[in-house]
PDB file of C-alpha atoms in Angstrom:
ATOM      1  CA  MET A 215     149.602 122.090  70.465  1.00  0.00           C
ATOM      2  CA  GLU A 216     149.877 124.314  73.836  1.00  0.00           C
ATOM      3  CA  LEU A 217     147.839 123.340  76.557  1.00  0.00           C
ATOM      4  CA  GLU A 218     144.907 125.267  77.417  1.00  0.00           C
ATOM      5  CA  VAL A 219     142.505 125.211  80.385  1.00  0.00           C
ATOM      6  CA  ARG A 220     140.149 123.344  78.549  1.00  0.00           C
ATOM      7  CA  HIS A 221     142.986 120.347  78.136  1.00  0.00           C
ATOM      8  CA  LEU A 222     143.722 120.811  82.314  1.00  0.00           C
ATOM      9  CA  ARG A 223     139.927 120.177  82.826  1.00  0.00           C
ATOM     10  CA  VAL A 224     140.077 117.132  80.759  1.00  0.00           C
ATOM     11  CA  LEU A 225     142.831 115.675  82.655  1.00  0.00           C
ATOM     12  CA  CYS A 226     141.174 116.504  85.792  1.00  0.00           C
ATOM     13  CA  ALA A 227     137.801 114.798  84.870  1.00  0.00           C
ATOM     14  CA  ILE A 228     139.465 111.493  83.703  1.00  0.00           C
ATOM     15  CA  ALA A 229     141.560 111.486  86.932  1.00  0.00           C
ATOM     16  CA  GLU A 230     138.392 112.329  89.265  1.00  0.00           C
ATOM     17  CA  THR A 231     136.373 109.806  87.347  1.00  0.00           C
ATOM     18  CA  GLY A 232     138.829 106.980  86.475  1.00  0.00           C
ATOM     19  CA  SER A 233     136.955 106.207  83.292  1.00  0.00           C
ATOM     20  CA  LEU A 234     136.910 107.976  79.651  1.00  0.00           C
ATOM     21  CA  HIS A 235     133.188 107.044  79.498  1.00  0.00           C
ATOM     22  CA  LYS A 236     132.417 108.754  82.676  1.00  0.00           C
ATOM     23  CA  ALA A 237     134.837 111.805  81.993  1.00  0.00           C
ATOM     24  CA  ALA A 238     133.110 112.292  78.312  1.00  0.00           C
ATOM     25  CA  ARG A 239     129.440 112.230  80.053  1.00  0.00           C
ATOM     26  CA  GLN A 240     130.468 114.757  83.021  1.00  0.00           C
ATOM     27  CA  LEU A 241     132.508 116.985  80.180  1.00  0.00           C
ATOM     28  CA  GLY A 242     129.275 116.765  77.695  1.00  0.00           C
ATOM     29  CA  MET A 243     131.005 115.221  74.947  1.00  0.00           C
ATOM     30  CA  SER A 244     131.626 112.011  73.242  1.00  0.00           C
ATOM     31  CA  GLN A 245     134.019 109.485  74.448  1.00  0.00           C
ATOM     32  CA  PRO A 246     135.689 109.291  70.660  1.00  0.00           C
ATOM     33  CA  SER A 247     136.372 112.990  71.103  1.00  0.00           C
ATOM     34  CA  LEU A 248     137.832 112.846  74.735  1.00  0.00           C
ATOM     35  CA  THR A 249     140.112 109.940  73.636  1.00  0.00           C
ATOM     36  CA  THR A 250     141.395 111.883  70.596  1.00  0.00           C
ATOM     37  CA  GLN A 251     141.963 114.713  73.263  1.00  0.00           C
ATOM     38  CA  LEU A 252     143.786 113.171  75.232  1.00  0.00           C
ATOM     39  CA  ARG A 253     146.133 111.477  72.648  1.00  0.00           C
ATOM     40  CA  ARG A 254     146.711 114.777  71.679  1.00  0.00           C
ATOM     41  CA  ILE A 255     147.600 116.234  75.036  1.00  0.00           C
ATOM     42  CA  GLU A 256     149.935 113.073  75.668  1.00  0.00           C
ATOM     43  CA  ASN A 257     151.644 113.715  72.394  1.00  0.00           C
ATOM     44  CA  SER A 258     152.228 117.382  73.172  1.00  0.00           C
ATOM     45  CA  LEU A 259     153.899 116.464  76.430  1.00  0.00           C
ATOM     46  CA  GLY A 260     155.665 113.168  75.016  1.00  0.00           C
ATOM     47  CA  ALA A 261     154.338 110.622  77.367  1.00  0.00           C
ATOM     48  CA  GLU A 262     151.335 109.160  78.679  1.00  0.00           C
ATOM     49  CA  LEU A 263     149.400 110.577  81.478  1.00  0.00           C
ATOM     50  CA  PHE A 264     147.026 107.647  82.011  1.00  0.00           C
ATOM     51  CA  ALA A 265     147.366 104.065  81.981  1.00  0.00           C
ATOM     52  CA  ARG A 266     144.638 102.237  80.232  1.00  0.00           C
ATOM     53  CA  GLY A 267     143.203  99.048  81.786  1.00  0.00           C
ATOM     54  CA  ARG A 268     140.215  96.941  82.238  1.00  0.00           C
ATOM     55  CA  THR A 269     139.209  98.690  85.272  1.00  0.00           C
ATOM     56  CA  GLY A 270     139.425 102.100  84.064  1.00  0.00           C
ATOM     57  CA  CYS A 271     142.203 104.625  84.006  1.00  0.00           C
ATOM     58  CA  ARG A 272     144.827 105.515  86.477  1.00  0.00           C
ATOM     59  CA  PRO A 273     147.224 108.435  86.310  1.00  0.00           C
ATOM     60  CA  THR A 274     150.917 107.766  85.646  1.00  0.00           C
ATOM     61  CA  PRO A 275     153.848 109.039  87.720  1.00  0.00           C
ATOM     62  CA  LEU A 276     154.009 111.912  85.468  1.00  0.00           C
ATOM     63  CA  GLY A 277     150.097 112.298  85.121  1.00  0.00           C
ATOM     64  CA  ARG A 278     150.076 112.550  88.974  1.00  0.00           C
ATOM     65  CA  SER A 279     152.717 115.384  88.702  1.00  0.00           C
ATOM     66  CA  VAL A 280     150.789 117.461  85.790  1.00  0.00           C
ATOM     67  CA  LEU A 281     147.430 116.593  87.719  1.00  0.00           C
ATOM     68  CA  SER A 282     148.762 118.399  90.945  1.00  0.00           C
ATOM     69  CA  ARG A 283     149.361 121.717  89.228  1.00  0.00           C
ATOM     70  CA  ALA A 284     146.673 121.220  86.798  1.00  0.00           C
ATOM     71  CA  ARG A 285     143.919 121.313  89.645  1.00  0.00           C
ATOM     72  CA  PRO A 286     144.714 124.451  91.182  1.00  0.00           C
ATOM     73  CA  LEU A 287     144.974 126.321  87.657  1.00  0.00           C
ATOM     74  CA  VAL A 288     141.522 124.682  86.757  1.00  0.00           C
ATOM     75  CA  ASP A 289     139.826 125.787  90.317  1.00  0.00           C
ATOM     76  CA  GLN A 290     141.370 129.189  90.048  1.00  0.00           C
ATOM     77  CA  MET A 291     139.994 129.810  86.495  1.00  0.00           C
ATOM     78  CA  ALA A 292     136.370 128.481  87.900  1.00  0.00           C
ATOM     79  CA  THR A 293     136.677 131.016  90.499  1.00  0.00           C
ATOM     80  CA  LEU A 294     137.608 133.584  88.258  1.00  0.00           C
ATOM     81  CA  ILE A 295     134.836 132.904  85.918  1.00  0.00           C
ATOM     82  CA  THR A 296     132.345 132.485  89.011  1.00  0.00           C
ATOM     83  CA  GLU A 297     133.461 135.902  90.518  1.00  0.00           C
ATOM     84  CA  ALA A 298     133.005 137.717  86.903  1.00  0.00           C
ATOM     85  CA  ARG A 299     129.527 136.576  86.535  1.00  0.00           C
ATOM     86  CA  ALA A 300     128.738 137.366  89.975  1.00  0.00           C
ATOM     87  CA  ALA A 301     129.734 140.791  89.683  1.00  0.00           C
ATOM     88  CA  ALA A 302     127.946 141.291  86.261  1.00  0.00           C
ATOM     89  CA  ALA A 303     124.845 139.360  87.812  1.00  0.00           C
ATOM     90  CA  ARG A 304     124.646 142.079  90.658  1.00  0.00           C
ATOM     91  CA  SER A 305     124.421 145.125  88.509  1.00  0.00           C
ATOM     92  CA  ASP A 306     121.552 143.184  86.683  1.00  0.00           C
ATOM     93  CA  GLY A 307     119.524 142.181  89.832  1.00  0.00           C
ATOM     94  CA  PRO A 308     119.779 139.132  92.310  1.00  0.00           C
ATOM     95  CA  ARG A 309     120.152 135.734  91.114  1.00  0.00           C
ATOM     96  CA  LEU A 310     120.004 132.300  92.645  1.00  0.00           C
ATOM     97  CA  ARG A 311     122.012 129.474  91.280  1.00  0.00           C
ATOM     98  CA  VAL A 312     120.577 126.067  91.935  1.00  0.00           C
ATOM     99  CA  GLY A 313     122.264 122.848  91.432  1.00  0.00           C
ATOM    100  CA  SER A 314     120.411 119.307  91.676  1.00  0.00           C
ATOM    101  CA  THR A 315     120.725 115.737  90.774  1.00  0.00           C
ATOM    102  CA  ALA A 316     117.594 114.344  89.142  1.00  0.00           C
ATOM    103  CA  SER A 317     114.247 114.373  91.666  1.00  0.00           C
ATOM    104  CA  ARG A 318     110.207 114.429  91.261  1.00  0.00           C
ATOM    105  CA  ALA A 319     110.209 117.067  93.883  1.00  0.00           C
ATOM    106  CA  LEU A 320     112.388 119.867  91.422  1.00  0.00           C
ATOM    107  CA  PRO A 321     109.596 121.128  89.574  1.00  0.00           C
ATOM    108  CA  GLY A 322     107.544 122.222  92.794  1.00  0.00           C
ATOM    109  CA  TRP A 323     110.508 123.333  94.416  1.00  0.00           C
ATOM    110  CA  LEU A 324     111.370 125.830  91.421  1.00  0.00           C
ATOM    111  CA  ARG A 325     107.500 127.039  91.095  1.00  0.00           C
ATOM    112  CA  ARG A 326     107.616 127.824  94.870  1.00  0.00           C
ATOM    113  CA  LEU A 327     111.035 129.482  94.718  1.00  0.00           C
ATOM    114  CA  ARG A 328     110.004 131.625  91.451  1.00  0.00           C
ATOM    115  CA  GLN A 329     106.597 132.572  93.397  1.00  0.00           C
ATOM    116  CA  GLY A 330     108.680 133.542  96.663  1.00  0.00           C
ATOM    117  CA  LEU A 331     111.575 135.223  94.859  1.00  0.00           C
ATOM    118  CA  VAL A 332     110.068 137.433  92.554  1.00  0.00           C
ATOM    119  CA  GLY A 333     112.530 139.649  90.553  1.00  0.00           C
ATOM    120  CA  THR A 334     115.274 136.827  91.260  1.00  0.00           C
ATOM    121  CA  ASP A 335     116.972 135.280  88.242  1.00  0.00           C
ATOM    122  CA  ILE A 336     116.844 131.216  89.202  1.00  0.00           C
ATOM    123  CA  ALA A 337     119.297 129.227  86.882  1.00  0.00           C
ATOM    124  CA  LEU A 338     119.081 125.454  87.103  1.00  0.00           C
ATOM    125  CA  HIS A 339     122.190 123.302  86.541  1.00  0.00           C
ATOM    126  CA  MET A 340     121.569 119.456  86.647  1.00  0.00           C
ATOM    127  CA  ASP A 341     124.167 116.849  86.815  1.00  0.00           C
ATOM    128  CA  VAL A 342     124.419 112.885  87.705  1.00  0.00           C
ATOM    129  CA  SER A 343     127.232 113.851  90.186  1.00  0.00           C
ATOM    130  CA  ALA A 344     126.524 114.905  93.361  1.00  0.00           C
ATOM    131  CA  ASN A 345     129.952 115.527  94.245  1.00  0.00           C
ATOM    132  CA  ALA A 346     130.366 117.484  90.945  1.00  0.00           C
ATOM    133  CA  LEU A 347     127.581 119.566  92.852  1.00  0.00           C
ATOM    134  CA  LEU A 348     129.220 120.052  95.866  1.00  0.00           C
ATOM    135  CA  ARG A 349     132.176 121.194  94.381  1.00  0.00           C
ATOM    136  CA  SER A 350     130.407 123.733  92.101  1.00  0.00           C
ATOM    137  CA  VAL A 351     128.882 125.122  95.548  1.00  0.00           C
ATOM    138  CA  ALA A 352     132.137 125.312  97.438  1.00  0.00           C
ATOM    139  CA  VAL A 353     134.220 127.417  94.873  1.00  0.00           C
ATOM    140  CA  GLY A 354     131.142 129.550  94.148  1.00  0.00           C
ATOM    141  CA  GLN A 355     129.575 128.597  91.002  1.00  0.00           C
ATOM    142  CA  LEU A 356     126.467 127.489  92.841  1.00  0.00           C
ATOM    143  CA  ASP A 357     124.693 128.784  95.506  1.00  0.00           C
ATOM    144  CA  VAL A 358     122.970 125.808  96.670  1.00  0.00           C
ATOM    145  CA  ALA A 359     122.672 121.878  95.815  1.00  0.00           C
ATOM    146  CA  PHE A 360     119.906 119.488  96.380  1.00  0.00           C
ATOM    147  CA  VAL A 361     121.625 116.036  95.764  1.00  0.00           C
ATOM    148  CA  HIS A 362     121.186 112.620  97.038  1.00  0.00           C
ATOM    149  CA  GLU A 363     123.674 110.039  98.932  1.00  0.00           C
ATOM    150  CA  VAL A 364     123.275 106.275  98.351  1.00  0.00           C
ATOM    151  CA  GLU A 365     123.313 104.287 101.353  1.00  0.00           C
ATOM    152  CA  GLY A 366     126.969 102.962 101.941  1.00  0.00           C
ATOM    153  CA  CYS A 367     128.622 105.424  99.683  1.00  0.00           C
ATOM    154  CA  PRO A 368     129.334 108.705 101.170  1.00  0.00           C
ATOM    155  CA  LEU A 369     129.766 111.981  99.307  1.00  0.00           C
ATOM    156  CA  ARG A 370     133.010 114.027  99.325  1.00  0.00           C
ATOM    157  CA  VAL A 371     131.588 117.108 100.948  1.00  0.00           C
ATOM    158  CA  PRO A 372     134.073 120.084 100.555  1.00  0.00           C
ATOM    159  CA  ASP A 373     134.962 122.274 103.714  1.00  0.00           C
ATOM    160  CA  GLY A 374     132.848 124.980 104.630  1.00  0.00           C
ATOM    161  CA  LEU A 375     129.563 123.583 103.401  1.00  0.00           C
ATOM    162  CA  LEU A 376     126.416 123.603 105.407  1.00  0.00           C
ATOM    163  CA  VAL A 377     123.587 121.049 105.134  1.00  0.00           C
ATOM    164  CA  ARG A 378     119.896 120.447 105.740  1.00  0.00           C
ATOM    165  CA  VAL A 379     118.895 116.903 105.832  1.00  0.00           C
ATOM    166  CA  LEU A 380     115.588 116.548 103.893  1.00  0.00           C
ATOM    167  CA  VAL A 381     115.101 112.720 104.107  1.00  0.00           C
ATOM    168  CA  GLU A 382     117.266 110.445 106.424  1.00  0.00           C
ATOM    169  CA  ARG A 383     116.615 107.426 104.688  1.00  0.00           C
ATOM    170  CA  GLU A 384     114.701 107.287 101.297  1.00  0.00           C
ATOM    171  CA  PRO A 385     113.653 103.931 100.370  1.00  0.00           C
ATOM    172  CA  GLN A 386     114.490 102.871  96.481  1.00  0.00           C
ATOM    173  CA  PHE A 387     111.906 101.496  94.719  1.00  0.00           C
ATOM    174  CA  VAL A 388     111.961  99.022  91.610  1.00  0.00           C
ATOM    175  CA  ALA A 389     110.598  99.910  88.147  1.00  0.00           C
ATOM    176  CA  LEU A 390     109.531  96.846  86.006  1.00  0.00           C
ATOM    177  CA  ALA A 391     107.293  96.072  82.970  1.00  0.00           C
ATOM    178  CA  ARG A 392     103.456  95.859  83.985  1.00  0.00           C
ATOM    179  CA  ASP A 393     103.278  92.483  82.536  1.00  0.00           C
ATOM    180  CA  HIS A 394     106.244  91.447  84.849  1.00  0.00           C
ATOM    181  CA  PRO A 395     105.127  88.409  86.981  1.00  0.00           C
ATOM    182  CA  ALA A 396     106.525  90.602  90.091  1.00  0.00           C
ATOM    183  CA  ALA A 397     104.265  93.300  89.124  1.00  0.00           C
ATOM    184  CA  ALA A 398     101.279  91.521  90.655  1.00  0.00           C
ATOM    185  CA  LEU A 399     102.973  91.686  94.055  1.00  0.00           C
ATOM    186  CA  PRO A 400     102.549  94.891  96.527  1.00  0.00           C
ATOM    187  CA  VAL A 401     105.916  94.332  97.797  1.00  0.00           C
ATOM    188  CA  VAL A 402     108.944  92.675  95.610  1.00  0.00           C
ATOM    189  CA  GLU A 403     111.695  90.396  96.688  1.00  0.00           C
ATOM    190  CA  LEU A 404     115.038  90.935  95.418  1.00  0.00           C
ATOM    191  CA  THR A 405     115.170  87.278  94.715  1.00  0.00           C
ATOM    192  CA  ASP A 406     112.122  87.479  92.624  1.00  0.00           C
ATOM    193  CA  LEU A 407     114.183  89.421  90.129  1.00  0.00           C
ATOM    194  CA  ALA A 408     117.253  87.401  89.990  1.00  0.00           C
ATOM    195  CA  GLU A 409     116.959  86.339  86.543  1.00  0.00           C
ATOM    196  CA  ASP A 410     116.451  90.073  85.210  1.00  0.00           C
ATOM    197  CA  ARG A 411     118.827  92.133  83.753  1.00  0.00           C
ATOM    198  CA  TRP A 412     119.364  95.358  86.150  1.00  0.00           C
ATOM    199  CA  MET A 413     120.197  98.486  84.512  1.00  0.00           C
ATOM    200  CA  VAL A 414     122.170 101.068  86.415  1.00  0.00           C
ATOM    201  CA  ASP A 415     123.692 104.414  85.240  1.00  0.00           C
ATOM    202  CA  PRO A 416     127.548 104.018  86.595  1.00  0.00           C
ATOM    203  CA  THR A 417     128.139 107.668  86.013  1.00  0.00           C
ATOM    204  CA  VAL A 418     125.496 108.271  89.000  1.00  0.00           C
ATOM    205  CA  ASP A 419     127.879 108.700  92.054  1.00  0.00           C
ATOM    206  CA  GLY A 420     127.476 105.752  94.216  1.00  0.00           C
ATOM    207  CA  GLU A 421     124.756 103.861  92.389  1.00  0.00           C
ATOM    208  CA  TRP A 422     126.582 101.303  90.851  1.00  0.00           C
ATOM    209  CA  ASP A 423     128.515 100.417  94.026  1.00  0.00           C
ATOM    210  CA  GLY A 424     125.690 100.547  96.167  1.00  0.00           C
ATOM    211  CA  LEU A 425     123.047  98.175  93.870  1.00  0.00           C
ATOM    212  CA  ARG A 426     126.204  95.790  93.548  1.00  0.00           C
ATOM    213  CA  ARG A 427     126.542  95.513  97.252  1.00  0.00           C
ATOM    214  CA  VAL A 428     122.780  94.831  97.911  1.00  0.00           C
ATOM    215  CA  LEU A 429     122.447  92.413  95.130  1.00  0.00           C
ATOM    216  CA  SER A 430     125.482  90.466  96.820  1.00  0.00           C
ATOM    217  CA  GLU A 431     124.395  90.701 100.280  1.00  0.00           C
ATOM    218  CA  ALA A 432     120.960  88.872  98.785  1.00  0.00           C
ATOM    219  CA  GLY A 433     122.988  85.802  97.450  1.00  0.00           C
ATOM    220  CA  ILE A 434     122.221  86.982  93.682  1.00  0.00           C
ATOM    221  CA  ASP A 435     124.348  87.937  90.726  1.00  0.00           C
ATOM    222  CA  PRO A 436     121.990  89.057  87.989  1.00  0.00           C
ATOM    223  CA  PRO A 437     123.070  90.188  84.693  1.00  0.00           C
ATOM    224  CA  LEU A 438     123.862  94.098  84.630  1.00  0.00           C
ATOM    225  CA  LEU A 439     123.280  96.572  82.121  1.00  0.00           C
ATOM    226  CA  HIS A 440     125.039 100.062  82.043  1.00  0.00           C
ATOM    227  CA  GLY A 441     123.229 103.033  80.566  1.00  0.00           C
ATOM    228  CA  ASP A 442     121.179 106.160  81.396  1.00  0.00           C
ATOM    229  CA  TYR A 443     117.879 105.829  83.068  1.00  0.00           C
ATOM    230  CA  HIS A 444     116.142 107.700  80.169  1.00  0.00           C
ATOM    231  CA  THR A 445     117.193 104.479  78.001  1.00  0.00           C
ATOM    232  CA  ALA A 446     116.334 102.352  80.900  1.00  0.00           C
ATOM    233  CA  ALA A 447     112.791 103.417  80.684  1.00  0.00           C
ATOM    234  CA  SER A 448     112.120 101.959  77.294  1.00  0.00           C
ATOM    235  CA  LEU A 449     113.671  98.652  78.234  1.00  0.00           C
ATOM    236  CA  ILE A 450     111.862  98.281  81.056  1.00  0.00           C
ATOM    237  CA  ALA A 451     108.914  98.834  79.530  1.00  0.00           C
ATOM    238  CA  LEU A 452     109.575  95.998  76.833  1.00  0.00           C
ATOM    239  CA  GLY A 453     110.342  93.489  79.738  1.00  0.00           C
ATOM    240  CA  GLU A 454     114.115  93.757  78.851  1.00  0.00           C
ATOM    241  CA  ALA A 455     115.318  95.083  82.119  1.00  0.00           C
ATOM    242  CA  VAL A 456     114.228  96.289  85.588  1.00  0.00           C
ATOM    243  CA  ALA A 457     115.832  99.409  87.508  1.00  0.00           C
ATOM    244  CA  PRO A 458     116.170 100.862  90.673  1.00  0.00           C
ATOM    245  CA  CYS A 459     113.860 104.107  90.842  1.00  0.00           C
ATOM    246  CA  GLN A 460     112.892 106.986  93.144  1.00  0.00           C
ATOM    247  CA  PRO A 461     109.715 106.193  95.204  1.00  0.00           C
ATOM    248  CA  THR A 462     108.125 109.459  93.979  1.00  0.00           C
ATOM    249  CA  SER A 463     108.369 108.072  90.327  1.00  0.00           C
ATOM    250  CA  LEU A 464     104.928 107.953  88.933  1.00  0.00           C
ATOM    251  CA  PRO A 465     103.829 104.538  87.403  1.00  0.00           C
ATOM    252  CA  ARG A 466     103.034 104.693  83.706  1.00  0.00           C
ATOM    253  CA  GLU A 467     100.771 102.299  81.806  1.00  0.00           C
ATOM    254  CA  ASP A 468     103.510  99.969  80.791  1.00  0.00           C
ATOM    255  CA  MET A 469     105.446 100.266  83.666  1.00  0.00           C
ATOM    256  CA  ALA A 470     105.029  99.324  87.245  1.00  0.00           C
ATOM    257  CA  ILE A 471     106.723 100.807  90.519  1.00  0.00           C
ATOM    258  CA  ARG A 472     106.993  98.658  93.357  1.00  0.00           C
ATOM    259  CA  PRO A 473     108.777  98.630  96.876  1.00  0.00           C
ATOM    260  CA  LEU A 474     111.281  96.259  97.585  1.00  0.00           C
ATOM    261  CA  ARG A 475     111.227  93.909 100.741  1.00  0.00           C
ATOM    262  CA  ASP A 476     112.741  95.172 103.904  1.00  0.00           C
ATOM    263  CA  ASP A 477     114.266  98.671 101.603  1.00  0.00           C
ATOM    264  CA  PRO A 478     117.611  97.198 101.147  1.00  0.00           C
ATOM    265  CA  LEU A 479     118.172 100.392  98.726  1.00  0.00           C
ATOM    266  CA  ALA A 480     118.263 103.631 100.121  1.00  0.00           C
ATOM    267  CA  VAL A 481     119.162 107.067  99.794  1.00  0.00           C
ATOM    268  CA  ARG A 482     120.037 110.362 101.791  1.00  0.00           C
ATOM    269  CA  LEU A 483     118.356 113.390 100.540  1.00  0.00           C
ATOM    270  CA  LEU A 484     120.343 116.633 101.321  1.00  0.00           C
ATOM    271  CA  LEU A 485     120.395 120.287 100.769  1.00  0.00           C
ATOM    272  CA  TYR A 486     123.787 122.185 100.865  1.00  0.00           C
ATOM    273  CA  ALA A 487     124.837 126.128 100.992  1.00  0.00           C
ATOM    274  CA  ARG A 488     127.427 128.021 102.128  1.00  0.00           C
ATOM    275  CA  GLU A 489     124.973 130.601 103.595  1.00  0.00           C
ATOM    276  CA  GLU A 490     122.658 129.631 106.535  1.00  0.00           C
ATOM    277  CA  ALA A 491     120.740 132.855 105.706  1.00  0.00           C
ATOM    278  CA  LEU A 492     120.037 131.453 102.329  1.00  0.00           C
ATOM    279  CA  LEU A 493     119.963 127.666 103.350  1.00  0.00           C
ATOM    280  CA  ASP A 494     116.716 127.904 105.856  1.00  0.00           C
ATOM    281  CA  PRO A 495     114.132 129.476 103.800  1.00  0.00           C
ATOM    282  CA  LEU A 496     115.508 127.226 100.448  1.00  0.00           C
ATOM    283  CA  TYR A 497     114.894 124.319 102.606  1.00  0.00           C
ATOM    284  CA  ALA A 498     111.516 125.049 103.791  1.00  0.00           C
ATOM    285  CA  ASP A 499     110.319 125.418 100.325  1.00  0.00           C
ATOM    286  CA  LEU A 500     111.952 122.218  99.074  1.00  0.00           C
ATOM    287  CA  THR A 501     110.167 120.207 102.251  1.00  0.00           C
ATOM    288  CA  GLU A 502     106.786 121.326 100.714  1.00  0.00           C
ATOM    289  CA  ALA A 503     107.627 120.287  97.131  1.00  0.00           C
ATOM    290  CA  TYR A 504     108.764 117.073  98.395  1.00  0.00           C
ATOM    291  CA  ARG A 505     105.748 116.325 100.455  1.00  0.00           C
ATOM    292  CA  GLU A 506     103.434 117.221  97.447  1.00  0.00           C
ATOM    293  CA  ALA A 507     105.770 114.764  95.160  1.00  0.00           C
ATOM    294  CA  ALA A 508     105.564 111.953  97.708  1.00  0.00           C
ATOM    295  CA  LEU A 509     101.817 112.039  98.258  1.00  0.00           C
ATOM    296  CA  ARG A 510     101.114 112.162  94.663  1.00  0.00           C
ATOM    297  CA  ALA A 511     103.126 109.096  93.846  1.00  0.00           C
ATOM    298  CA  SER A 512     100.773 106.169  94.973  1.00  0.00           C
ATOM    299  CA  PRO A 513     103.140 103.328  95.999  1.00  0.00           C
ATOM    300  CA  TYR A 514     105.058 105.658  97.937  1.00  0.00           C
ATOM    301  CA  ARG A 515     102.145 106.864  99.591  1.00  0.00           C
ATOM    302  CA  GLN A 516     100.924 103.434 100.410  1.00  0.00           C
ATOM    303  CA  TRP A 517     104.591 102.569 101.315  1.00  0.00           C
ATOM    304  CA  LEU A 518     104.169 105.632 103.643  1.00  0.00           C
ATOM    305  CA  ARG A 519     100.921 104.713 105.202  1.00  0.00           C
ATOM    306  CA  ARG A 520     101.943 101.103 105.689  1.00  0.00           C
ATOM    307  CA  HIS A 521     105.028 102.295 107.824  1.00  0.00           C
ATOM    308  CA  GLY A 522     103.054 104.718 109.777  1.00  0.00           C
ATOM    309  CA  MET A 523     105.429 107.573 108.600  1.00  0.00           C
ATOM    310  CA  SER A 524     104.654 111.207 107.329  1.00  0.00           C
ATOM    311  CA  VAL A 525     106.867 113.347 105.362  1.00  0.00           C
ATOM    312  CA  GLY A 526     108.147 115.823 107.893  1.00  0.00           C
ATOM    313  CA  ALA A 527     111.012 118.782 107.850  1.00  0.00           C
ATOM    314  CA  GLY A 528     114.283 116.936 108.163  1.00  0.00           C
ATOM    315  CA  MET A 529     113.335 113.195 107.381  1.00  0.00           C
ATOM    316  CA  MET A 530     110.281 111.046 107.599  1.00  0.00           C
ATOM    317  CA  THR A 531     108.699 110.750 110.638  1.00  0.00           C
ATOM    318  CA  ALA A 532     106.924 108.550 112.462  1.00  0.00           C
TER     319      ALA A 532
END
């Protein structure tokens, strides 16, 4: 088997995430398929490239050598594709490529962009990894990225990117079943949830480490479940789990959204781009979209009122 660029992407994804499961999610393929692909690559080279263990995958000495050559090739190929697509897009009209992690502000932001940029082809790329989105902006695959940074888990920001802070510290609330005893409280203590199963998506940059740190500081060690947040919603509604959630989340008939005492979990909301002329107008639209989403969510609206805060440009302001 001859190595191709797609094989090098597989190796880079495994090294970057440190996990076959996370790499498969990032590449949009199943873990068994990724495992088979890695085995074929290693058989082709005649040696293991990664040491597999309970804590994940680490490159072997040969793996590190291969990766040192693979990464520049993958980046160069990405740049080639991006530049070719950009050249083709210029002949068809203006285009804006937007990247984002999950946010309730996203629909309102896209609506405003389409209203203000008539005739512009606006493409959206969603990713659970903020770091992956920032790399895409840095190499020109995306024009702008709206991401969140988990408190205590700084993002790896490539050189050359400009940033605007949308919210300096957004508290993370908790989602729990409507009939959960803590759902009757206006503010929930972490200790009220010490016996619950907490669900977190480990593929979202920083969320697993951030949650584990906060639970440890609270002196509790509840059972943890790993899974995506779409699956989590079903388990939460059945009372099988609780999970951190964005404060802009809207309550449902079978699910309650509550703030945590002293807001131990928080994120920063950030907008990145390479061009300042592009960044400022997009940031203004995003600010309005976030304000709209924040005021629509009654638990968050009450939290803001209780803390004497409003959503303003740059951060939540008193």
